[in-house]
Coordinates of C-alpha atoms in Angstrom, one line a residue:
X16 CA 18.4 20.6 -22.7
X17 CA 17.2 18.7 -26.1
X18 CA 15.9 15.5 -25.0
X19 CA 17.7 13.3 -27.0
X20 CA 20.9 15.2 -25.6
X21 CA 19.6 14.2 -22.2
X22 CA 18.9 11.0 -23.1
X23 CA 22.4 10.3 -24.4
X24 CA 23.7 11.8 -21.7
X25 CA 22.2 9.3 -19.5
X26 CA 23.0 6.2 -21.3
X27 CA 26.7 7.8 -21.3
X28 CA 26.1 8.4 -17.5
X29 CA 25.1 5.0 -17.0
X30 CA 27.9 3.6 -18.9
X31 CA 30.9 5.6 -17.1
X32 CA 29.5 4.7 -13.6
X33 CA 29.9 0.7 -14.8
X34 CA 33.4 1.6 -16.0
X35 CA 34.8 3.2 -12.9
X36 CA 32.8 1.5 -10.5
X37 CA 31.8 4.9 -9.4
X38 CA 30.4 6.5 -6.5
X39 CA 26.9 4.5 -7.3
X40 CA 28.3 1.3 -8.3
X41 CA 30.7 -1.6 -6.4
X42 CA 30.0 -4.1 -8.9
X43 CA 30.4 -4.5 -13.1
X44 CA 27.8 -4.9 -15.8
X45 CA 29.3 -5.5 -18.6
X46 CA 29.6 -2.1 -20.0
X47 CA 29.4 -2.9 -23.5
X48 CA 26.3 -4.9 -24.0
X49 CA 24.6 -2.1 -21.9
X50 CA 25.7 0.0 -23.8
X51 CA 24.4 -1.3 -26.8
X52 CA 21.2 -1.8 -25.5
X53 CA 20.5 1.4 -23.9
X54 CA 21.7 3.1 -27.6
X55 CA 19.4 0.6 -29.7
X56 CA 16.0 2.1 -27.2
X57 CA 17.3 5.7 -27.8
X58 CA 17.5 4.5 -31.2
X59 CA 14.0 3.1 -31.7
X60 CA 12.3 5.0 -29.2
X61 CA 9.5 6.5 -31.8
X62 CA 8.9 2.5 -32.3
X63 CA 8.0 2.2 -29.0
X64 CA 5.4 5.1 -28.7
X65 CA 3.9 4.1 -31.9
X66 CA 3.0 0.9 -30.7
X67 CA 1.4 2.2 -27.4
X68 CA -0.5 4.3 -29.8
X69 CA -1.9 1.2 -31.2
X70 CA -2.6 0.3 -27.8
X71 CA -3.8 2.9 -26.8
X72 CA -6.4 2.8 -29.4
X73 CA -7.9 0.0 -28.4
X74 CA -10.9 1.0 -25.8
X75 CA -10.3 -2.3 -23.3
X76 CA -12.4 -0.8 -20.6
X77 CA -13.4 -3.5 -18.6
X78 CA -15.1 -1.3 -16.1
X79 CA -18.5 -0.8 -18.2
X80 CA -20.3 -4.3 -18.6
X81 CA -20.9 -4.0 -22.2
X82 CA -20.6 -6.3 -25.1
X83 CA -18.5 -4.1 -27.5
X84 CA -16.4 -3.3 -24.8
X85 CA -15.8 -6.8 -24.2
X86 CA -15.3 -7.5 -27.8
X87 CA -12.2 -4.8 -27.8
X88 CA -11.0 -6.2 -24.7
X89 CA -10.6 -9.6 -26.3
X90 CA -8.6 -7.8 -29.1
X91 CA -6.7 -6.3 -26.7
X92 CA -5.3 -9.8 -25.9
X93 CA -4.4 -11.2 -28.8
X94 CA -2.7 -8.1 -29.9
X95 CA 0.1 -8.6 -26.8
X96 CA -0.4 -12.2 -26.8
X97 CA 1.0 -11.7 -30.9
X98 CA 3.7 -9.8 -29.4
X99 CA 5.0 -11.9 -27.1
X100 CA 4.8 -14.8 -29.8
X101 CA 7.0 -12.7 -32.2
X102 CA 9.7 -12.1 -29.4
X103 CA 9.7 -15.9 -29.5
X104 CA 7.8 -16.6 -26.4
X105 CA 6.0 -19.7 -25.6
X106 CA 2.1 -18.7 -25.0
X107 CA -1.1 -19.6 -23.7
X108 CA -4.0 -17.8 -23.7
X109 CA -6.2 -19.4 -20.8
X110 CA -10.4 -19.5 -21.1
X111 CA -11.1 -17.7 -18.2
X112 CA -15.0 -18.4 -18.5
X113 CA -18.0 -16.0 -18.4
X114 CA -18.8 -13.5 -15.5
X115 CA -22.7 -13.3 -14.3
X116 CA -23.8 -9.7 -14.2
X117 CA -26.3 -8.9 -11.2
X118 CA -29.3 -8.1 -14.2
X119 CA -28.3 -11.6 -15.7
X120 CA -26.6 -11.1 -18.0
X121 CA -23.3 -12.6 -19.0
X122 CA -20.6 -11.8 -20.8
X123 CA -16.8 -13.5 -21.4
X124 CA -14.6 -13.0 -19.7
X125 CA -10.8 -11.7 -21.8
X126 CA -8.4 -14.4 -21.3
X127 CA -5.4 -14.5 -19.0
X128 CA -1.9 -15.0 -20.9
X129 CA 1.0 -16.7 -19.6
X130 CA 3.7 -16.8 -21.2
X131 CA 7.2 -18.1 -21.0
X132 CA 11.1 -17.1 -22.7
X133 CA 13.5 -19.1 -21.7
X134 CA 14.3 -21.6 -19.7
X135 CA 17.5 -21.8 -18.7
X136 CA 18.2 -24.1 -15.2
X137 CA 21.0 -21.7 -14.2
X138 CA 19.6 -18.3 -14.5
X139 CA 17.1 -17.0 -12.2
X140 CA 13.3 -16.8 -13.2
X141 CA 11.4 -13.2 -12.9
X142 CA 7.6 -13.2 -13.5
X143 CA 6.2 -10.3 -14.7
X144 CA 2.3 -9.2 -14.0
X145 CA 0.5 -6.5 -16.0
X146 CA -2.9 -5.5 -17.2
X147 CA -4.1 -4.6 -20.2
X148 CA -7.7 -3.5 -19.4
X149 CA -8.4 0.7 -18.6
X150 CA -11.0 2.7 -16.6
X151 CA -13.8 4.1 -19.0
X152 CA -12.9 7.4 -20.3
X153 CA -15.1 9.8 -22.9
X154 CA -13.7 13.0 -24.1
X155 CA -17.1 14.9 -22.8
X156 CA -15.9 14.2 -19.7
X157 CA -13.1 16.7 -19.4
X158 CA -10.5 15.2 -21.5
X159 CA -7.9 18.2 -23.6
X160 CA -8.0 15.2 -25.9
X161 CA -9.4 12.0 -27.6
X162 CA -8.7 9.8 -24.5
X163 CA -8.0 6.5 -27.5
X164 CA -5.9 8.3 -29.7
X165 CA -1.9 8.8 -28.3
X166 CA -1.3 12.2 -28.1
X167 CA 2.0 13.9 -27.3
X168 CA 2.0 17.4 -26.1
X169 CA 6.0 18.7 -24.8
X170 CA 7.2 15.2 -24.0
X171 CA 3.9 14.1 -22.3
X172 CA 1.9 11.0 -24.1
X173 CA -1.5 11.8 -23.4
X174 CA -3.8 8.9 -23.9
X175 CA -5.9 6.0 -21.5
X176 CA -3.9 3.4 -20.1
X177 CA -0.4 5.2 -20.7
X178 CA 0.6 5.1 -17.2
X179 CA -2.2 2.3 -16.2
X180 CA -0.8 -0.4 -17.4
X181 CA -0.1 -0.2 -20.9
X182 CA 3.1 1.5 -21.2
X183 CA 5.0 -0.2 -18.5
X184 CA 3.6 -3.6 -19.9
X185 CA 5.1 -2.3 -22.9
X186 CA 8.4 -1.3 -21.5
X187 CA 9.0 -4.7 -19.7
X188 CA 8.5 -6.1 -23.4
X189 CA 10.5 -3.5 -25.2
X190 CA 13.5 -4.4 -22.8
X191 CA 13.5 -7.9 -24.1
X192 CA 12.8 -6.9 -27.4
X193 CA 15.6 -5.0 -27.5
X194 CA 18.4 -7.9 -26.0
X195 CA 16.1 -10.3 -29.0
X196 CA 17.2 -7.2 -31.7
X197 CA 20.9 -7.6 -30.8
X198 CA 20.9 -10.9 -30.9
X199 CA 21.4 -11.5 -27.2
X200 CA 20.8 -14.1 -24.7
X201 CA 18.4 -12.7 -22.0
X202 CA 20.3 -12.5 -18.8
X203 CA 17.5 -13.8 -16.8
X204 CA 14.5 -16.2 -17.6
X205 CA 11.2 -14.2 -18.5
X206 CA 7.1 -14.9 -17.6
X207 CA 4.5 -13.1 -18.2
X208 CA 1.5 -12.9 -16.8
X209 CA -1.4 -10.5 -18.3
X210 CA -4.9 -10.5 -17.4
X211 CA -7.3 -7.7 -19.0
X212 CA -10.1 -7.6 -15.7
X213 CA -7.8 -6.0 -13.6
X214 CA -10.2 -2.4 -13.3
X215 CA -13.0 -4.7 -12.5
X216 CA -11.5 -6.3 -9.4
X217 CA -9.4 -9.2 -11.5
X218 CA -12.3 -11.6 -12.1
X219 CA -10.9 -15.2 -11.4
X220 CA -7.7 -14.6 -11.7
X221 CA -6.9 -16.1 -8.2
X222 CA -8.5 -19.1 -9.1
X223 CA -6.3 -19.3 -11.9
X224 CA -3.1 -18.5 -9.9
X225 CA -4.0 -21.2 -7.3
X226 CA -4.1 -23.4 -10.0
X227 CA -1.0 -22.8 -11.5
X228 CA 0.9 -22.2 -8.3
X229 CA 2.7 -25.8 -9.5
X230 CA 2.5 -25.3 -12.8
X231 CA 3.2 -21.9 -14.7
X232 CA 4.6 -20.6 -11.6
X233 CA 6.9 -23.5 -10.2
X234 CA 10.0 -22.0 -11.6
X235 CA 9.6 -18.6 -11.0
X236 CA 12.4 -17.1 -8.5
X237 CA 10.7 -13.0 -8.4
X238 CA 7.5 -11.5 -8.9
X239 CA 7.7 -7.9 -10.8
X240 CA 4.5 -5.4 -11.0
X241 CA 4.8 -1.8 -12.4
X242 CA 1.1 -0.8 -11.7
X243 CA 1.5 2.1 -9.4
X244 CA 3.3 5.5 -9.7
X245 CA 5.9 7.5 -8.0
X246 CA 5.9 10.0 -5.2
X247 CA 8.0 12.8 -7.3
X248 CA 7.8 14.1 -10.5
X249 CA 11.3 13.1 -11.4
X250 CA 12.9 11.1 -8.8
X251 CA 12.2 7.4 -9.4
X252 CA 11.0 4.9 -6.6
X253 CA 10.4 1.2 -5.3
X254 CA 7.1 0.1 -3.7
X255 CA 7.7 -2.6 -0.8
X256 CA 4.1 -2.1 0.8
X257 CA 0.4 -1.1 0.8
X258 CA -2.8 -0.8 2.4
X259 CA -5.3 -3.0 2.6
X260 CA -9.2 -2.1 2.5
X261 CA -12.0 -2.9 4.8
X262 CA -15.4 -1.5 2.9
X263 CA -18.4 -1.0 5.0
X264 CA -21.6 -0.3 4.9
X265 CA -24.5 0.5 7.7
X266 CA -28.0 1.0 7.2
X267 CA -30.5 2.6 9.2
X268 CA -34.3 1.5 8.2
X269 CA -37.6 2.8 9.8
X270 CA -39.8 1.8 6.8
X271 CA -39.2 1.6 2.8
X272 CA -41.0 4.8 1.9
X273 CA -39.9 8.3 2.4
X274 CA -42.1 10.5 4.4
X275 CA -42.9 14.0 4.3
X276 CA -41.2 16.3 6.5
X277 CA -44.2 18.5 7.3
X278 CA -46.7 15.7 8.1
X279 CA -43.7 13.4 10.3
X280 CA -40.9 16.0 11.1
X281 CA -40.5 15.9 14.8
X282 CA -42.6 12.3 15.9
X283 CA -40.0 10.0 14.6
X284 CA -36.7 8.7 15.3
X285 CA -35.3 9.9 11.3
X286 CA -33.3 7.4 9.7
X287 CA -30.7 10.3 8.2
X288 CA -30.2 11.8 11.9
X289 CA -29.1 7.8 13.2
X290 CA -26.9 7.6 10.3
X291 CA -25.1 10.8 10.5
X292 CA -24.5 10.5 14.3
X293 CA -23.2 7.0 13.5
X294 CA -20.8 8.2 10.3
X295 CA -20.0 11.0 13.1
X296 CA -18.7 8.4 15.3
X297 CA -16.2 7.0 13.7
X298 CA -13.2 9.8 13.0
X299 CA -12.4 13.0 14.8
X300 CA -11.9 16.4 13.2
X301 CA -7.5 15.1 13.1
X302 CA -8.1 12.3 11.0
X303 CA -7.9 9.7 14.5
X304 CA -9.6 6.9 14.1
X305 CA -12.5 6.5 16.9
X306 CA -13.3 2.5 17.1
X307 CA -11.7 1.0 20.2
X308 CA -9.0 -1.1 19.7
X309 CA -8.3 -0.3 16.2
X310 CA -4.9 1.0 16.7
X311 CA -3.8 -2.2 18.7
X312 CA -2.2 -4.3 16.1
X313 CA -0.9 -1.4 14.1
X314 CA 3.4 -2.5 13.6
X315 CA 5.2 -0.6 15.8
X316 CA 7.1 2.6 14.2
X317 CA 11.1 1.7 14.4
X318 CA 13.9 4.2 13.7
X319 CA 15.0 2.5 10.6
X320 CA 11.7 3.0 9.4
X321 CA 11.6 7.0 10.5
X322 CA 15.2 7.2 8.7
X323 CA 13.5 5.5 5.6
X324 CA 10.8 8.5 5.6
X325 CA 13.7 11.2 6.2
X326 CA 15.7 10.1 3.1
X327 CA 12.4 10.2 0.9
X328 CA 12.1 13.1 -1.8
X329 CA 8.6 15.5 -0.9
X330 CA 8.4 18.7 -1.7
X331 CA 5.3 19.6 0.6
X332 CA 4.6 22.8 -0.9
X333 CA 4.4 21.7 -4.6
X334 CA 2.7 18.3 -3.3
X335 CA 0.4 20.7 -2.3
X336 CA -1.0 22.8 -4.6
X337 CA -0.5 19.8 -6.9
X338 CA -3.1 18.3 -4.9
X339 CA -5.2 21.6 -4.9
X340 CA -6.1 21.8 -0.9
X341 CA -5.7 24.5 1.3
X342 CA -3.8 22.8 3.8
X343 CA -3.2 19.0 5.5
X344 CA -3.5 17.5 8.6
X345 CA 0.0 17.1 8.8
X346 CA 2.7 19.7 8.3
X347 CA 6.1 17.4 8.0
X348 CA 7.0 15.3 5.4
X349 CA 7.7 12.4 7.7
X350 CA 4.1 12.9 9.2
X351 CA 2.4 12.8 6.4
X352 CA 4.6 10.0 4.4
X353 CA 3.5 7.9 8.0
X354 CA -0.4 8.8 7.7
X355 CA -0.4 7.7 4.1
X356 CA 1.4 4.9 4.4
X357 CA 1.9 2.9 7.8
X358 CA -0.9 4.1 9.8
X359 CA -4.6 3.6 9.1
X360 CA -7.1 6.0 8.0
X361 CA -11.4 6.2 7.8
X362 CA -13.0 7.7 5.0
X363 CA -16.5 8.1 4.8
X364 CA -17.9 8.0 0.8
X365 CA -21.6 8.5 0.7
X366 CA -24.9 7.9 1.5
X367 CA -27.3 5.6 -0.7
X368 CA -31.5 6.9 -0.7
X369 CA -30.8 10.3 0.4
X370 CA -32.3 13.6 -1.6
X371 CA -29.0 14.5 -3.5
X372 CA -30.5 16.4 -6.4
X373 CA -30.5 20.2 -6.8
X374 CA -33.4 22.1 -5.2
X375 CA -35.7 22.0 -2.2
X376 CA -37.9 18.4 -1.6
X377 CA -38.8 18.2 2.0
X378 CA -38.6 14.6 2.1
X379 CA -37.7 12.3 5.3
X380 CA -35.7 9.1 3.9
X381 CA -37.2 6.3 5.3
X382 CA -34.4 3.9 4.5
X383 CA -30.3 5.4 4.0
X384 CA -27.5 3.1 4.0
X385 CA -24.0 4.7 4.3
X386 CA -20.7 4.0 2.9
X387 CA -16.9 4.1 4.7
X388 CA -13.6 2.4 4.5
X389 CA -10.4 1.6 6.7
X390 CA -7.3 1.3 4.8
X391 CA -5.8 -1.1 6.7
X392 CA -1.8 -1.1 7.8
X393 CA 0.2 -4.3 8.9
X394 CA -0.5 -6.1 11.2
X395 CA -3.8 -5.3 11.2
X396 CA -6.5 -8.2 10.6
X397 CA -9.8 -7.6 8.6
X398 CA -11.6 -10.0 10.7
X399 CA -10.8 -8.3 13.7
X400 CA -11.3 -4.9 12.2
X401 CA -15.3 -5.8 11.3
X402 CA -15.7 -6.9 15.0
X403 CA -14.6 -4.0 16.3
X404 CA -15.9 -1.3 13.9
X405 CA -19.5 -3.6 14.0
X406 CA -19.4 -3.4 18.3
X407 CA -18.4 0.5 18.0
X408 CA -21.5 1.5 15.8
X409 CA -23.9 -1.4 17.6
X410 CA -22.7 0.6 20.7
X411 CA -23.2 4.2 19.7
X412 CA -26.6 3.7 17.7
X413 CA -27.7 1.5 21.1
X414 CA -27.8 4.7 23.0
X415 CA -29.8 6.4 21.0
X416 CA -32.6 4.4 21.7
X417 CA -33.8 4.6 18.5
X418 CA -36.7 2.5 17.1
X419 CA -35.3 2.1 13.8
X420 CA -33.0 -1.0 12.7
X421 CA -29.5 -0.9 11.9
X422 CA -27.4 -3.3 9.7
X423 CA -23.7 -3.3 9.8
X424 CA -21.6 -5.1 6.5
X425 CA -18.2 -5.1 5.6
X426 CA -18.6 -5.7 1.5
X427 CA -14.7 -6.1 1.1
X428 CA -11.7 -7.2 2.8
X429 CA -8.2 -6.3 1.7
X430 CA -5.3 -7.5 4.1
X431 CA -2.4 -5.1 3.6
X432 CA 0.9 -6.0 2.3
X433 CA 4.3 -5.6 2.8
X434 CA 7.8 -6.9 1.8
X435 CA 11.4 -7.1 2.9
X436 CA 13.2 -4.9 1.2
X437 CA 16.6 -6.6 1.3
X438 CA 15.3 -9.5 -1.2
X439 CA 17.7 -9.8 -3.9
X440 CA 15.3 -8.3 -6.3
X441 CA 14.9 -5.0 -4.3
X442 CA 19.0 -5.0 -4.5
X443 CA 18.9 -5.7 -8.3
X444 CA 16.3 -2.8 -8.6
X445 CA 18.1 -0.5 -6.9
X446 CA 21.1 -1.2 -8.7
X447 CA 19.5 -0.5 -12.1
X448 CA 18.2 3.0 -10.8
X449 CA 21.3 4.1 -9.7
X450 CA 22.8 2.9 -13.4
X451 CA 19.8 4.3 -15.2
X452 CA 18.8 7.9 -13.2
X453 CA 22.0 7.6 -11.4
X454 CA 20.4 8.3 -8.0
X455 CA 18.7 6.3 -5.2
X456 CA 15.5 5.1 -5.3
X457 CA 12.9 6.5 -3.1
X458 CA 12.0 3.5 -1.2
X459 CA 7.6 3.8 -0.5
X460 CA 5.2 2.2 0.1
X461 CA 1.4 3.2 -1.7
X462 CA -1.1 4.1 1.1
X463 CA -4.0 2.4 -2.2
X464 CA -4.4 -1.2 -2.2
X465 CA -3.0 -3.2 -4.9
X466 CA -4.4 -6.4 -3.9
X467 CA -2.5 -8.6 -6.5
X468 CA 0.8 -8.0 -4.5
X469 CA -0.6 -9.9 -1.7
X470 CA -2.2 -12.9 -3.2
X471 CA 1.2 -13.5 -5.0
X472 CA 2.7 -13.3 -2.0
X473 CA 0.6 -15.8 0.0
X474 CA -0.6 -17.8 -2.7
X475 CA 3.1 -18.5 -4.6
X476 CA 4.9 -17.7 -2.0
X477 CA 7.6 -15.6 -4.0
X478 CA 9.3 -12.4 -3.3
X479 CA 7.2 -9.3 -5.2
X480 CA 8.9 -6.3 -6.1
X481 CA 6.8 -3.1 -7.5
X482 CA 8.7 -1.2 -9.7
X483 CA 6.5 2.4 -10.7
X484 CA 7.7 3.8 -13.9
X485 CA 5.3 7.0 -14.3
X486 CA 5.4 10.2 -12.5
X487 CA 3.0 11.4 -9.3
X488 CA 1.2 13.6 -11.8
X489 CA 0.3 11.0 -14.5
X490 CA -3.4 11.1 -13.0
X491 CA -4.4 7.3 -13.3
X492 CA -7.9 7.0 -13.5
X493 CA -8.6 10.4 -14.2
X494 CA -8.9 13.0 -17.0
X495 CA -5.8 13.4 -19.1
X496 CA -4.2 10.6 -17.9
X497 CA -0.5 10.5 -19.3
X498 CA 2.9 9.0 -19.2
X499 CA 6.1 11.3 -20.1
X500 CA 7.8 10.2 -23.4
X501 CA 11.1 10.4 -20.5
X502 CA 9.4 7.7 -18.2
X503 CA 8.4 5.5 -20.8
X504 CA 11.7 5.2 -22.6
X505 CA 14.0 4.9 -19.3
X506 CA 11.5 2.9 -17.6
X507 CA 12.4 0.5 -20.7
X508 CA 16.0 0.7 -19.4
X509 CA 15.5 0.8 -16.4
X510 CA 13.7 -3.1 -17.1
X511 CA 16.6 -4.0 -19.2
X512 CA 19.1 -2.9 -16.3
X513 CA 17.2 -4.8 -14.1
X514 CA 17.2 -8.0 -16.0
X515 CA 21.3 -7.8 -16.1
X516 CA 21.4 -6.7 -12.2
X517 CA 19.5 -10.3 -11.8
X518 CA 21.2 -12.1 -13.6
X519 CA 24.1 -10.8 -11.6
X520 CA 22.9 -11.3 -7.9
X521 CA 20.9 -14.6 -8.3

């Protein structure tokens, strides 16, 4: 089909479900301002990729700690913070200081904007979060294309930061831009909040939110964040939960030089053979976790929660060989949906001071230190999680009765979070899938950790809603990253639908 058939036909779709109050829908939008809105994206579409052209061409990668970098990323911010003043919204851009590099050095740090449309006591209040910074991307790396210029290739936008974040900020801001176009009171009072650090672990931005938990956020009734993806190529999805993260690290020392094999090999207790027998330790050839107690907090599975898995859209098979592996642990959908998602998992990521380079060097490390995480599931507590991975590996290296010393550190603690789906907003979003796709959501959680979910949560104590507008194959992070043309424009309805579906319910 031509896509701007298909797109017509969805925006006529839409419509006639509001009409007849069909099969999808028990309640009314008015049918002629959604109409007019969905008609007036179709319309401008081309508008709207343009522009995340120009964002895209802006190389805001906060990951690399480097002056020019830093520079772009600063222009990064004034570019949206512009756009948001030209929709008419009320903006501040806050000084967010300087971050202290381990060699020294310093550099700024992009500010955060906040910014407010509206203000209307008897509408409800939806905060939106985004970022504007991207992971560092070079074209010698593997890219098809120039990772900073847009590139569209059979409907796909090509281009880093199209799915992460840019384009779904840029959707949330084309839905209002299109009500402000038609002249039209926004059916729900707007906030932004957009931080460009978000790649390099959201410097200070907590800080921030704490401080305007009375303030900037006082008012705000929702929390909105489109930062993650969904599980299909096609079928569209809401995100009420993640993992958390528990990074360690244990290091096994005999002295700070390396030895030579030939002259030590066999008279000491090797550093590399503790470590290994300790990484060993921790998770069977199944994927079970081996660290006593681990699994005792873990939420207990419920049948409402099984049925939630059963209704999900997964085709194993193409999930797959989209993946590229031979084969899983698991061979059901439900199974793996549940490994990903609501049970913990170890993965062990490398080992610092070993011999990694190609060829033969009979070396003996004197020092290693290695590197694993637990992704964390509720109700499981970090805290408690250190103790007991700490006492498993002071256990299993004490009977060794090796010489050498070991250090155990957990280097980052992410609690998982979770939310109840029947908030008003998870109602609301539902409702504007089922007018925009005219389907169900896939209701999932992401088995990553988006910490930002949680410190809204527990820090304005507000109801947060993710909302994924790009496909499972967008490849955030990676080479070619993209977001379909498709996505990006009904993921702009989808916002707009949203907005009205709030406006309804609150």
């Amino acid at each position: 089909m031509d896509p701007k058939l298909g797109r017509m036909a969805a925006s006529l779709l839409a419509v006639l479900l509001l009409l007849e109050g069909g099969m999808f829908s028990s309640h009314s939008l008015p049918p002629a301002l959604l109409e007019k809105v969905f008609q007036y994206i179709d319309l401008h579409q081309d508008e709207f990729v343009q522009t995340l052209k120009e964002w895209v061409a802006i190389e805001s990668d906060s990951v690399q700690p480097v002056p020019r970098f830093r520079q772009e990323l600063f222009r990064m911010m004034a570019v949206a913070a512009d756009t948001l003043q030209r929709l008419g919204a009320r903006v501040t851009s806050v000084d967010m200081g300087s971050q202290q590099l381990p060699d020294g050095q310093s550099l700024p740090i992009p500010p955060v904007i906040l910014a407010e449309l509206g203000n209307d006591p008897t509408k409800g209040t939806v905060c939106f979060y985004g970022h504007l910074d991207v992971q560092p991307a070079d074209q010698g790396d593997g890219w098809l294309t120039d990772p900073y210029v847009l590139t569209e290739v059979d409907g796909k936008l090509y281009g880093r930061g199209t799915t992460d974040n840019k384009g779904p900020v840029l959707a949330w801001i084309n839905a209002v831009s299109a009500f402000r176009a038609l002249e039209q009171d926004l059916p729900v009072n707007i906030k932004f909040i957009i931080e460009g650090m978000e790649e390099a672990g959201s410097v200070a931005l907590e800080e921030l939110v704490e401080k305007e938990k009375n303030r900037f956020f006082s008012g705000v009734d929702y929390i909105v964040i489109s930062d993650n993806l969904w599980i299909s190529q096609r079928k569209p999805a809401i995100t009420y939960g993640t993992r958390g993260n528990s990074y360690f690290t244990v290091e096994v020392k005999c002295r700070d030089q390396d030895f030579h094999s030939g002259t030590f090999g066999g008279i000491l207790h090797e550093p590399m053979a503790d470590l290994v027998a300790l990484l060993g330790s921790l998770v069977d050839s199944s994927g079970h976790i081996l660290v006593p107690g681990i699994y005792d907090e873990v939420a207990p599975l419920t049948e409402e929660e099984i049925n939630t898995y059963k209704a999900i859209h997964l085709d194993l098979e193409e999930y797959r060989n989209s993946s590229r592996v031979e084969k899983f642990l698991f061979d059901t959908k439900e199974e793996i949906l549940m490994h990903l998602w609501r049970y913990p998992s170890l993965s062990i990521h490398g080992i610092e001071g070993a011999f990694d380079e190609p060829g033969a060097k009979t070396v003996i490390p004197g020092q290693v230190i290695g590197k694993f995480s637990i992704r964390l599931v509720p109700h499981m507590n970090v805290s408690v999680v250190e103790k007991q991975v700490t006492r498993h590996l002071e256990d299993v290296f004490s009977k060794r009765n090796s010489s050498n010393k070991m250090v155990v550190s957990m280097t980052l603690g992410l609690h998982p979070w979770i939310a109840n789906i029947n908030d008003t907003q998870y109602l609301a979003a539902k409702r504007a899938i089922r007018t925009v796709f005219g389907t169900e959501p896939d209701m999932i959680r992401d088995g990553s950790t988006i910490p930002i979910a949680k410190m809204f949560q527990e820090i304005v104590h507000k109801s947060v809603v993710l909302i994924p507008l790009g496909a499972v194959d967008d490849g955030e992070h990676s080479q070619n990253e993209k977001i379909n043309r498709w996505n990006y424009i009904e993921g702009t309805k989808l916002f707009a639908a949203f907005f009205l579906e709030m406006a309804q319910l609150h």
